Coordinates of C-alpha atoms in Angstrom, one line a residue:
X1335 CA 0.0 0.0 0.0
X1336 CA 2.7 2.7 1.1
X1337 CA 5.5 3.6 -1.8
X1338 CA 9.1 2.5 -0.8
X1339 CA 10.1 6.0 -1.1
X1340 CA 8.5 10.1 -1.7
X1341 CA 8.1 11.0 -5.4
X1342 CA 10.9 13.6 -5.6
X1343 CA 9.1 17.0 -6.6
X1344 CA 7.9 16.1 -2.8
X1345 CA 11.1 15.2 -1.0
X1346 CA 12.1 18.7 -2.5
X1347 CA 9.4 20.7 -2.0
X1348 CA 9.5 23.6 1.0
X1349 CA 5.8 24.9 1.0
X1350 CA 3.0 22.9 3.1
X1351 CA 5.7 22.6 6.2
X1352 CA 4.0 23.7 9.2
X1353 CA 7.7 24.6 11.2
X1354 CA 8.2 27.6 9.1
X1355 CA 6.6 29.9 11.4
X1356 CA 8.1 28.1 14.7
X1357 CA 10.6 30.6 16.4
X1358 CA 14.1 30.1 16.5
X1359 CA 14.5 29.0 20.8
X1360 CA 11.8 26.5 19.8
X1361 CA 12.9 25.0 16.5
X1362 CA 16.2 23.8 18.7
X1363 CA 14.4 22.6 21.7
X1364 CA 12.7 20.4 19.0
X1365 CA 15.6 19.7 17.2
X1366 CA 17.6 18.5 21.1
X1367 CA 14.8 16.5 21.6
X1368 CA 15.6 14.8 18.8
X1369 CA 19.1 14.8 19.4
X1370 CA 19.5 17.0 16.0
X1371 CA 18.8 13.9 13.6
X1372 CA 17.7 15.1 10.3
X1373 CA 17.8 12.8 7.3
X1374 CA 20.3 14.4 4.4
X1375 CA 17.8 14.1 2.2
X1376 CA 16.0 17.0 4.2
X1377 CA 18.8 19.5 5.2
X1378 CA 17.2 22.0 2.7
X1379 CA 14.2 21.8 5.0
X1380 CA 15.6 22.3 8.1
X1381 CA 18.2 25.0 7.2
X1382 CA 15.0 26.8 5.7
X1383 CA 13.2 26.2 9.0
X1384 CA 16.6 28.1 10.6
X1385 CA 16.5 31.0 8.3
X1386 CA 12.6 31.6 9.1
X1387 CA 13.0 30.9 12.7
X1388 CA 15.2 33.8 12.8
X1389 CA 12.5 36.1 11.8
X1390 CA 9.9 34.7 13.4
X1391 CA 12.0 35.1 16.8
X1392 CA 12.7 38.5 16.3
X1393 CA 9.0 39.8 15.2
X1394 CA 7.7 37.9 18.4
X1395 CA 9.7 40.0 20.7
X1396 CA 8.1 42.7 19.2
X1397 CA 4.6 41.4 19.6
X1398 CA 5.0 40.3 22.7
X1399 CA 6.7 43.9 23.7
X1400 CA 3.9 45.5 22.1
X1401 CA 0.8 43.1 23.0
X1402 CA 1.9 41.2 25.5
X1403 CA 0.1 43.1 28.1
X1404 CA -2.8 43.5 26.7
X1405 CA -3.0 39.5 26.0
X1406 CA -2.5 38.8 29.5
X1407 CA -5.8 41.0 30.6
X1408 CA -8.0 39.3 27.9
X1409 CA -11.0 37.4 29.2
X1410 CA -12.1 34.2 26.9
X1411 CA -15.9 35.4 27.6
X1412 CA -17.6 33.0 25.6
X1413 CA -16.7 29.0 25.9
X1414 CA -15.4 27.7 22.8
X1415 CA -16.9 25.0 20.3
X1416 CA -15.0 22.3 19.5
X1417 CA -15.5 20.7 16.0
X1418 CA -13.7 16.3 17.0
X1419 CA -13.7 13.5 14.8
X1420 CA -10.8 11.4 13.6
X1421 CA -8.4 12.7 10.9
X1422 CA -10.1 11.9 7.3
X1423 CA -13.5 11.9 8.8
X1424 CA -14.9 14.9 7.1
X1425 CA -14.2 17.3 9.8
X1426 CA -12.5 19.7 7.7
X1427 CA -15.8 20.1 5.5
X1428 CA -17.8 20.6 8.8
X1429 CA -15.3 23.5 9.7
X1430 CA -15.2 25.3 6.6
X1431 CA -18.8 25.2 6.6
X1432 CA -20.1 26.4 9.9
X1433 CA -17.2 29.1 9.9
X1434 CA -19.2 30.8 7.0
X1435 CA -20.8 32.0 10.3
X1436 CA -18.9 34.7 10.9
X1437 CA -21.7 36.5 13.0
X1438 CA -21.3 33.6 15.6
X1439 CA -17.7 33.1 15.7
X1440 CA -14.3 33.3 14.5
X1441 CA -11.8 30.6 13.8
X1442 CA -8.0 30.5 13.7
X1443 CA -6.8 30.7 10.5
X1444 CA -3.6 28.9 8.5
X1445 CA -1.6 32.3 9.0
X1446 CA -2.9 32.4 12.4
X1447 CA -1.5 29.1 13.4
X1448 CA 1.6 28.9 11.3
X1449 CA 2.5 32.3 13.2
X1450 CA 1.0 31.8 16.8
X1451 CA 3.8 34.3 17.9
X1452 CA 3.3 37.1 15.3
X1453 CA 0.2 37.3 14.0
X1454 CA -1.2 39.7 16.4
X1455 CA 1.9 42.3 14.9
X1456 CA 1.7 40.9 11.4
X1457 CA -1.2 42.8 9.9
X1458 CA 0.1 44.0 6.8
X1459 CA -0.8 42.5 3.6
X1460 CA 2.6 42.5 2.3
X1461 CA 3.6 39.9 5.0
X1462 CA 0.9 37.7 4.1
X1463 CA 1.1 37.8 0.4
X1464 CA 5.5 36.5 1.9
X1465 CA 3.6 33.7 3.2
X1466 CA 1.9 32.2 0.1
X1467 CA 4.3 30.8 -1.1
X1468 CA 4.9 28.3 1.7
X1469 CA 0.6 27.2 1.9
X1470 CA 0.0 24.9 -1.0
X1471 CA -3.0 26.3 -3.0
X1472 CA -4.8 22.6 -2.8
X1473 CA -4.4 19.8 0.1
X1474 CA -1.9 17.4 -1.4
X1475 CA -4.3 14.5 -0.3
X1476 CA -7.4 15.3 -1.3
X1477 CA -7.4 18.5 -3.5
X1478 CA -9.3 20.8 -1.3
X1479 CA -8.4 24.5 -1.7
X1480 CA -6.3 25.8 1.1
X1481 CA -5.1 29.6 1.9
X1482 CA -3.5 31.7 4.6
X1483 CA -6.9 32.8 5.3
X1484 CA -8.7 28.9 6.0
X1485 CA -10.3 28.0 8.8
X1486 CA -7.2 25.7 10.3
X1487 CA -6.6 23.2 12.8
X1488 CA -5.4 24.9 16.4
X1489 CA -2.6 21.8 17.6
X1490 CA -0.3 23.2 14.7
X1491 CA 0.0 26.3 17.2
X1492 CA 0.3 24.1 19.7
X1493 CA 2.9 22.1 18.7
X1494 CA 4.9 25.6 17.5
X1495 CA 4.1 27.1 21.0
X1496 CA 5.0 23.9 23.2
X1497 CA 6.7 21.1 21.2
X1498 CA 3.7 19.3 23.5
X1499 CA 1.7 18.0 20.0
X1500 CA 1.8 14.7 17.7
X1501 CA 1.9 16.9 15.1
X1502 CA 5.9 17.1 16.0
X1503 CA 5.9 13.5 15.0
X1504 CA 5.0 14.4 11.4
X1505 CA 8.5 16.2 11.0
X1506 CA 10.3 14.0 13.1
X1507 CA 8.4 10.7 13.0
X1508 CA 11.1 8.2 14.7
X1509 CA 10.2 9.9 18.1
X1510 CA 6.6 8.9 17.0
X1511 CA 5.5 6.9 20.3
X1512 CA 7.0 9.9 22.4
X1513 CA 5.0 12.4 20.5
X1514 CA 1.8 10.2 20.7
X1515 CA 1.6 11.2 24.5
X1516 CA 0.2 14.4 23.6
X1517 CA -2.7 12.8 21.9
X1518 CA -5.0 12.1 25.1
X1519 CA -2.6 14.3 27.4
X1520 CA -3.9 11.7 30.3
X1521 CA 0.0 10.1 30.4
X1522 CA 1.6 13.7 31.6
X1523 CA 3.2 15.0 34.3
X1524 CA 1.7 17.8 36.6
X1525 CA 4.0 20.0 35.2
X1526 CA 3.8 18.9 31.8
X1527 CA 0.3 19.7 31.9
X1528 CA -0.2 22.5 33.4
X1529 CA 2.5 23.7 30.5
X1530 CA -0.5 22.6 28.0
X1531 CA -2.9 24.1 29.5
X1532 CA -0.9 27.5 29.9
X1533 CA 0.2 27.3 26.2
X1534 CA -3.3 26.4 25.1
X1535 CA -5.0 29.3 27.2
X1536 CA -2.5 32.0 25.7
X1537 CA -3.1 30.9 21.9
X1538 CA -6.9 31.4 22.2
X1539 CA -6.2 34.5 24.4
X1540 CA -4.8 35.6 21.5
X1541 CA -7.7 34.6 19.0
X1542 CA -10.1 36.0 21.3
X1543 CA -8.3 39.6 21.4
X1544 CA -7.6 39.4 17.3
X1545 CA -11.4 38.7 16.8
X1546 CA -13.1 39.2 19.6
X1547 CA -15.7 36.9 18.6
X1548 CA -16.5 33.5 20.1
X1549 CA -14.0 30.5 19.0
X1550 CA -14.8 27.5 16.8
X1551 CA -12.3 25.1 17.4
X1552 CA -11.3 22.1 15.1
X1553 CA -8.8 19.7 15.9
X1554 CA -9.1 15.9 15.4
X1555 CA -6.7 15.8 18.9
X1556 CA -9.6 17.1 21.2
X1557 CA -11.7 14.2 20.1
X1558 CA -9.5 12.5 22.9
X1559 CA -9.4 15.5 25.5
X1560 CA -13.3 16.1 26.3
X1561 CA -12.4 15.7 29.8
X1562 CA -9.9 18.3 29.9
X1563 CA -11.6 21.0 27.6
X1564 CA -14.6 20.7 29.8
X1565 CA -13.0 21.2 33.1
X1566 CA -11.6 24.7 31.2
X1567 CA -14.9 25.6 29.3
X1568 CA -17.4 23.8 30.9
X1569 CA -20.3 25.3 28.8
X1570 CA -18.0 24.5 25.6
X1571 CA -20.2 22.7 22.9
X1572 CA -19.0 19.4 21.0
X1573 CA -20.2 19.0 17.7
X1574 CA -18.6 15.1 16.3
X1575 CA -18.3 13.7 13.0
X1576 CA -17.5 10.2 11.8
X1577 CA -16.8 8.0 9.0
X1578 CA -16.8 4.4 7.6
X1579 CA -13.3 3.2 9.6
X1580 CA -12.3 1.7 6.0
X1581 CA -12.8 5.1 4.7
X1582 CA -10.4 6.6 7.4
X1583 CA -7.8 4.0 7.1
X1584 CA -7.7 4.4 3.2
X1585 CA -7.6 7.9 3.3
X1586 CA -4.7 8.0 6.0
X1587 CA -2.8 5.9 4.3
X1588 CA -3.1 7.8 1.5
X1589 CA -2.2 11.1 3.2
X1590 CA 0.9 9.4 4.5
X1591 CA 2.0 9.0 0.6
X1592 CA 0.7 12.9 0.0
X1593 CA 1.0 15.6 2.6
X1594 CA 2.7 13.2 4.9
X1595 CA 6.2 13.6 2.6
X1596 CA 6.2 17.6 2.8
X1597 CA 6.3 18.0 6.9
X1598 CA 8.9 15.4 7.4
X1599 CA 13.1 16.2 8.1
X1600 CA 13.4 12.5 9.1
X1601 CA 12.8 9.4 6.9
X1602 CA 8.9 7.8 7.7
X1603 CA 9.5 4.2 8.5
X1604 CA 6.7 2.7 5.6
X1605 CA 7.1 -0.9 7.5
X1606 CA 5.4 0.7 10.4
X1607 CA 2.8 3.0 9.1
X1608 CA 0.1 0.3 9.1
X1609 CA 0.5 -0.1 12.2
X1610 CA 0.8 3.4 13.6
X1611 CA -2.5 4.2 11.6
X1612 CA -4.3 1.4 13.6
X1613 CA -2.7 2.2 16.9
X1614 CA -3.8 5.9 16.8
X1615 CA -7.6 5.4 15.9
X1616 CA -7.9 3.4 18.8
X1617 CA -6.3 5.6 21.4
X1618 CA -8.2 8.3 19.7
X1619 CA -11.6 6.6 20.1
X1620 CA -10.9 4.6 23.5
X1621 CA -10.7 8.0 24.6
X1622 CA -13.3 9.6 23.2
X1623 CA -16.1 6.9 23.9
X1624 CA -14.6 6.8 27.5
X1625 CA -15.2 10.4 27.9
X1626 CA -18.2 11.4 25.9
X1627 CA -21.1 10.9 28.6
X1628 CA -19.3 13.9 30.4
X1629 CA -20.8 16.4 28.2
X1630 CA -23.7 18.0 29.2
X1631 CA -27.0 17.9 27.6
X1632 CA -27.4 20.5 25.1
X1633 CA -24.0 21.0 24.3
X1634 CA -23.3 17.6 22.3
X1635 CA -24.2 17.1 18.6
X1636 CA -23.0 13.6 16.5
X1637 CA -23.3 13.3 12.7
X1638 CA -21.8 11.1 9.7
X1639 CA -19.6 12.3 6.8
X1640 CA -22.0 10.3 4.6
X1641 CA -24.9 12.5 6.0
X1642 CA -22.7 15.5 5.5
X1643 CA -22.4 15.0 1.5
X1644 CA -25.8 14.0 1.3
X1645 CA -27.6 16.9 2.5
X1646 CA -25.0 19.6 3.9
X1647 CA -27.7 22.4 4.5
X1648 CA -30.2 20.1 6.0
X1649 CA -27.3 18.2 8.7
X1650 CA -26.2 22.0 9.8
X1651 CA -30.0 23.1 10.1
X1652 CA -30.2 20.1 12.6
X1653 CA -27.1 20.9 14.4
X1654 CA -27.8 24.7 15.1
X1655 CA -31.4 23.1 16.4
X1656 CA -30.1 20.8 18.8
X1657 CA -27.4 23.6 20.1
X1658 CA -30.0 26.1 20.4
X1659 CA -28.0 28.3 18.1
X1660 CA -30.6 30.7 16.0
X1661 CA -29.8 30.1 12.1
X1662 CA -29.9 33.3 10.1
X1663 CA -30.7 33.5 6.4
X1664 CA -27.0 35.0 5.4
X1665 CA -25.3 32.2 7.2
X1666 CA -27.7 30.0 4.7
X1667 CA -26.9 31.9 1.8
X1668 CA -23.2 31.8 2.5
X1669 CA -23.3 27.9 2.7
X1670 CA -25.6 27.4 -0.5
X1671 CA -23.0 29.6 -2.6
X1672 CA -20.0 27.5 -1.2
X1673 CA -21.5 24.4 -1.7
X1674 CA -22.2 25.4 -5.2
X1675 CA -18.4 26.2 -5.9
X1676 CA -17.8 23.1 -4.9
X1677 CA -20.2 20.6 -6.7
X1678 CA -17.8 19.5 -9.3
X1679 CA -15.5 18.5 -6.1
X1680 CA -14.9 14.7 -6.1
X1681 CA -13.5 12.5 -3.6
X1682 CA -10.5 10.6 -4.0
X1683 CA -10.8 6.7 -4.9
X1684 CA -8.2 4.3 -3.3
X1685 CA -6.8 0.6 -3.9
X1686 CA -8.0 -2.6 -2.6
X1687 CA -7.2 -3.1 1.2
X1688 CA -5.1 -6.3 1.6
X1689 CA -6.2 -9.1 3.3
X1690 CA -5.1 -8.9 6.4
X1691 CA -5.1 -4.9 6.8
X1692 CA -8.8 -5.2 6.0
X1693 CA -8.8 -7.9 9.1
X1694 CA -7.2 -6.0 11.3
X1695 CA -8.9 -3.0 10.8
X1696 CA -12.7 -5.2 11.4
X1697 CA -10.8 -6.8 14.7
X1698 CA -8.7 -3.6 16.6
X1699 CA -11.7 -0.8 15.2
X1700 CA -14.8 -3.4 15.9
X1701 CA -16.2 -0.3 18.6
X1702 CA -16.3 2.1 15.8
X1703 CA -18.2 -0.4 13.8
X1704 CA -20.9 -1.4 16.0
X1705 CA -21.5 1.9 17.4
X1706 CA -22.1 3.7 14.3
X1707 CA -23.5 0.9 12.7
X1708 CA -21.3 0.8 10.1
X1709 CA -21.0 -3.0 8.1
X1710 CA -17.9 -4.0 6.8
X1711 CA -17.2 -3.9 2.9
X1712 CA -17.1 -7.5 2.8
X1713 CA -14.2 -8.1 0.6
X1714 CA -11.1 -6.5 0.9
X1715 CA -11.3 -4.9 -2.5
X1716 CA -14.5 -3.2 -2.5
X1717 CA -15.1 0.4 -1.9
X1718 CA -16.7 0.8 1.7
X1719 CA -20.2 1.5 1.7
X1720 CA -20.5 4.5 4.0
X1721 CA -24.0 5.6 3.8
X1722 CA -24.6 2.4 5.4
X1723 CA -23.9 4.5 8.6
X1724 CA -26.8 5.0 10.8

C-alpha cells in the first residue's frame, strides 16, 4: 500500500511545512529532543526552517513587547466549540462550513497558526502575500483548496508554542510513540500539563483579542481531550463527525504518501505506518467513547460524513437546532453559494485493502463499527459502503 520511497518534486518541496513559522528558541528545543537527527535528504528543509525561525523570533519579541500586556488581561468570555472526529473523517468540511458563520464566531486561520507568535503584529498585507508561497494552494491528499486565510486546525500552534503536539511527530516521525503522548494528554506529568494548558490558554487568548468573537475550534486531537476542555470551558459545545473506519484508514494511508512527505526532516518508517495508523484510531476513540457521557445535555451534537455530502444544509439546520444556536438567512446563503463552488469536487478513490489490513482494521476498530452501525465492505477490494452508517 505505502510507496518504498516520496516521489521527488515532494522530497524537494518547501511549501505545506508547518515549522516555518516556529521561532528560533523553539525550533532547537525540538531539534535537542531529537538529538539533531535530520535525514540528508531534508537538510534543505531544516536550514530553511533556521532562516525563518530567525525572523519569526525577532517579530515575536516585538509582539510580545507590544501586546503582550494586553494578552495577558483578555478574558475568553464565551466557551469555545469544538468541531472532534478522527483525521479523514470529514471534519475539515464541517469547519469550513459552519465558519461561514462569521456573526457567531471566529476561527483561527492557517496564518494564524503557522504564526502563533506574530500574528497579532503581522497585519500588513505585504507579509501575508510572503507567506503564500509556503501554503499549497490545494491539500496534497485530497485537492481541497487551502489559503492563509482557511479555517485551520489549532494543535499546529500548539505544537509551534510547546513542542507538546503529535503533530511534532509528522517532521520527526522516529520519536513517534514519544509524540503520541500528547494525543490524550492523560500520560503527563503535573508539570507537563499545566505547561499545555498555559500554552493552550494563551493561543486562544490571543484569537479572542484578534477577533473578539466566540471561538470555533477544530482539531481531530480534542476528540481524545473532552475531559480536559470541559473542566476549562465547561459550557464548551462538542459537535462530532464520523466516517466508515475503511474510509479513514484508506484515506490515511493515502495522506501518508501525500501531505505526509512535505512536513517530514526525518525518513517515515513505511514498514510501520500500518500499524501506527491502527494504533492511533484506537487511542483516539478509547478516549473519546470513554469520555463522551461527560458532556452536558445540550451542548453535544453527533453526525456522519456520509450524512454531511448527502444533504450539507439540512445536517447543519439540525445541528444549530439541537445547540439552540438561531440560524440566520445570510449564514444560509453563504453555505448554498459555497457548496455550489464546490459541486464538481470529487472524492478521492483508493486501492483494494489487503487481506489482512482489512482484518485487522474489522478486529482492533470493531467499537467504531458497531457503534455507528457501520458493516464492513465484505471483501477487501471493494469500496466501503458509508452511507450504510446509521
Amino acid at each position: 500500500m505505502f510507496e518504498t520511497q516520496p516521489p521527488l518534486p515532494h522530497r524537494w518541496r518547501l511549501d505545506g511545512n508547518y515549522l516555518m513559522g516556529i521561532t528560533s528558541d523553539r525550533w532547537w528545543s525540538l531539534l535537542r529532543q531529537n538529538q539533531f537527527h535530520v535525514a540528508p535528504a531534508y537538510w534543505h528543509r531544516a536550514i530553511m526552517i533556521s532562516l525563518t525561525s530567525a525572523l519569526s523570533s525577532a517579530l515575536s519579541a516585538l509582539e510580545s513587547w507590544r501586546y503582550g500586556s494586553a494578552v495577558k488581561a483578555t478574558e475568553i468570555e464565551t466557551d469555545p466549540t469544538f468541531i472532534l472526529g478522527h483525521w479523514r473523517s470529514g471534519t475539515t468540511l464541517l469547519h469550513e462550513l459552519l465558519a461561514l458563520d462569521t456573526e457567531r464566531w471566529a476561527c483561527p486561520t492557517t496564518f494564524d497558526v503557522m504564526s502563533p507568535q506574530t500574528f497579532l503584529l503581522i497585519t500588513s498585507p505585504l507579509f501575508r502575500a510572503g507567506m503564500r508561497p509556503l501554503v499549497p494552494r490545494r491539500r496534497p491528499m485530497d485537492n481541497m483548496q487551502l489559503g492563509v486565510g482557511s479555517p485551520q486546525e489549532d494543535e499546529f500552534a500548539i505544537a509551534l508554542l510547546s513542542q507538546q503536539s503529535y503533530y511534532c511527530a509528522l517532521a520527526f516521525p522516529e520519536a513517534e510513540q514519544h509524540y503520541e503522548r500528547y494525543l490524550t494528554l492523560q500520560d503527563l506529568t503535573p508539570a507537563e500539563l499545566n505547561r499545555w494548558r498555559t500554552t493552550f490558554i494563551y493561543f486562544l487568548k490571543k484569537l479572542t483579542l484578534k477577533y473578539g468573537r466566540p471561538l470555533l475550534l477544530k482539531s481531530p486531537t480534542h476528540t481524545a481531550r473532552i475531559k480536559l476542555l470541559l473542566q476549562l470551558f465547561p459550557n464548551a459545545k462538542f459537535i462530532h463527525i464520523h466516517r466508515h473506519p475503511e474510509a479513514v484508514f484508506q484515506s490515511m494511508a493515502h495522506y501518508f504518501n501525500t501531505a505526509g512527505w512535505l512536513t517530514c526532516v526525518q525518513k517515515q518508517n513505511l514498514d510501520t505506518l500500518t500499524e501506527s495508523i491502527l494504533r492511533r484510531y484506537t487511542m483516539l476513540y478509547d478516549a473519546y467513547f470513554e469520555q463522551r457521557s461527560l458532556i452536558p445535555p445540550g451542548q453535544f451534537y453527533e453526525l456522519s460524513f456520509s450524512a454531511l455530502q448527502e444533504d450539507a444544509i439540512a445536517q447543519i439546520q439540525s445541528i444549530y437546532q439541537a445547540l439552540n444556536w438561531p440560524y440566520s438567512p445570510a449564514f444560509d446563503a453563504k453555505m448554498r453559494q459555497y457548496l455550489q463552488a464546490r459541486d464538481g469536487y470529487r472524492k478521492n478513490t483508493f486501492s483494494a485493502l489487503d487481506p489482512t489490513t482489512h482484518e485487522q482494521i474489522q478486529q482492533r476498530w470493531q467499537r467504531a463499527f458497531k457503534t455507528w452501525g457501520y458493516k464492513p465492505s465484505g471483501q477487501c477490494g471493494s469500496q466501503p459502503a458509508e452511507a450504510q452508517s446509521r
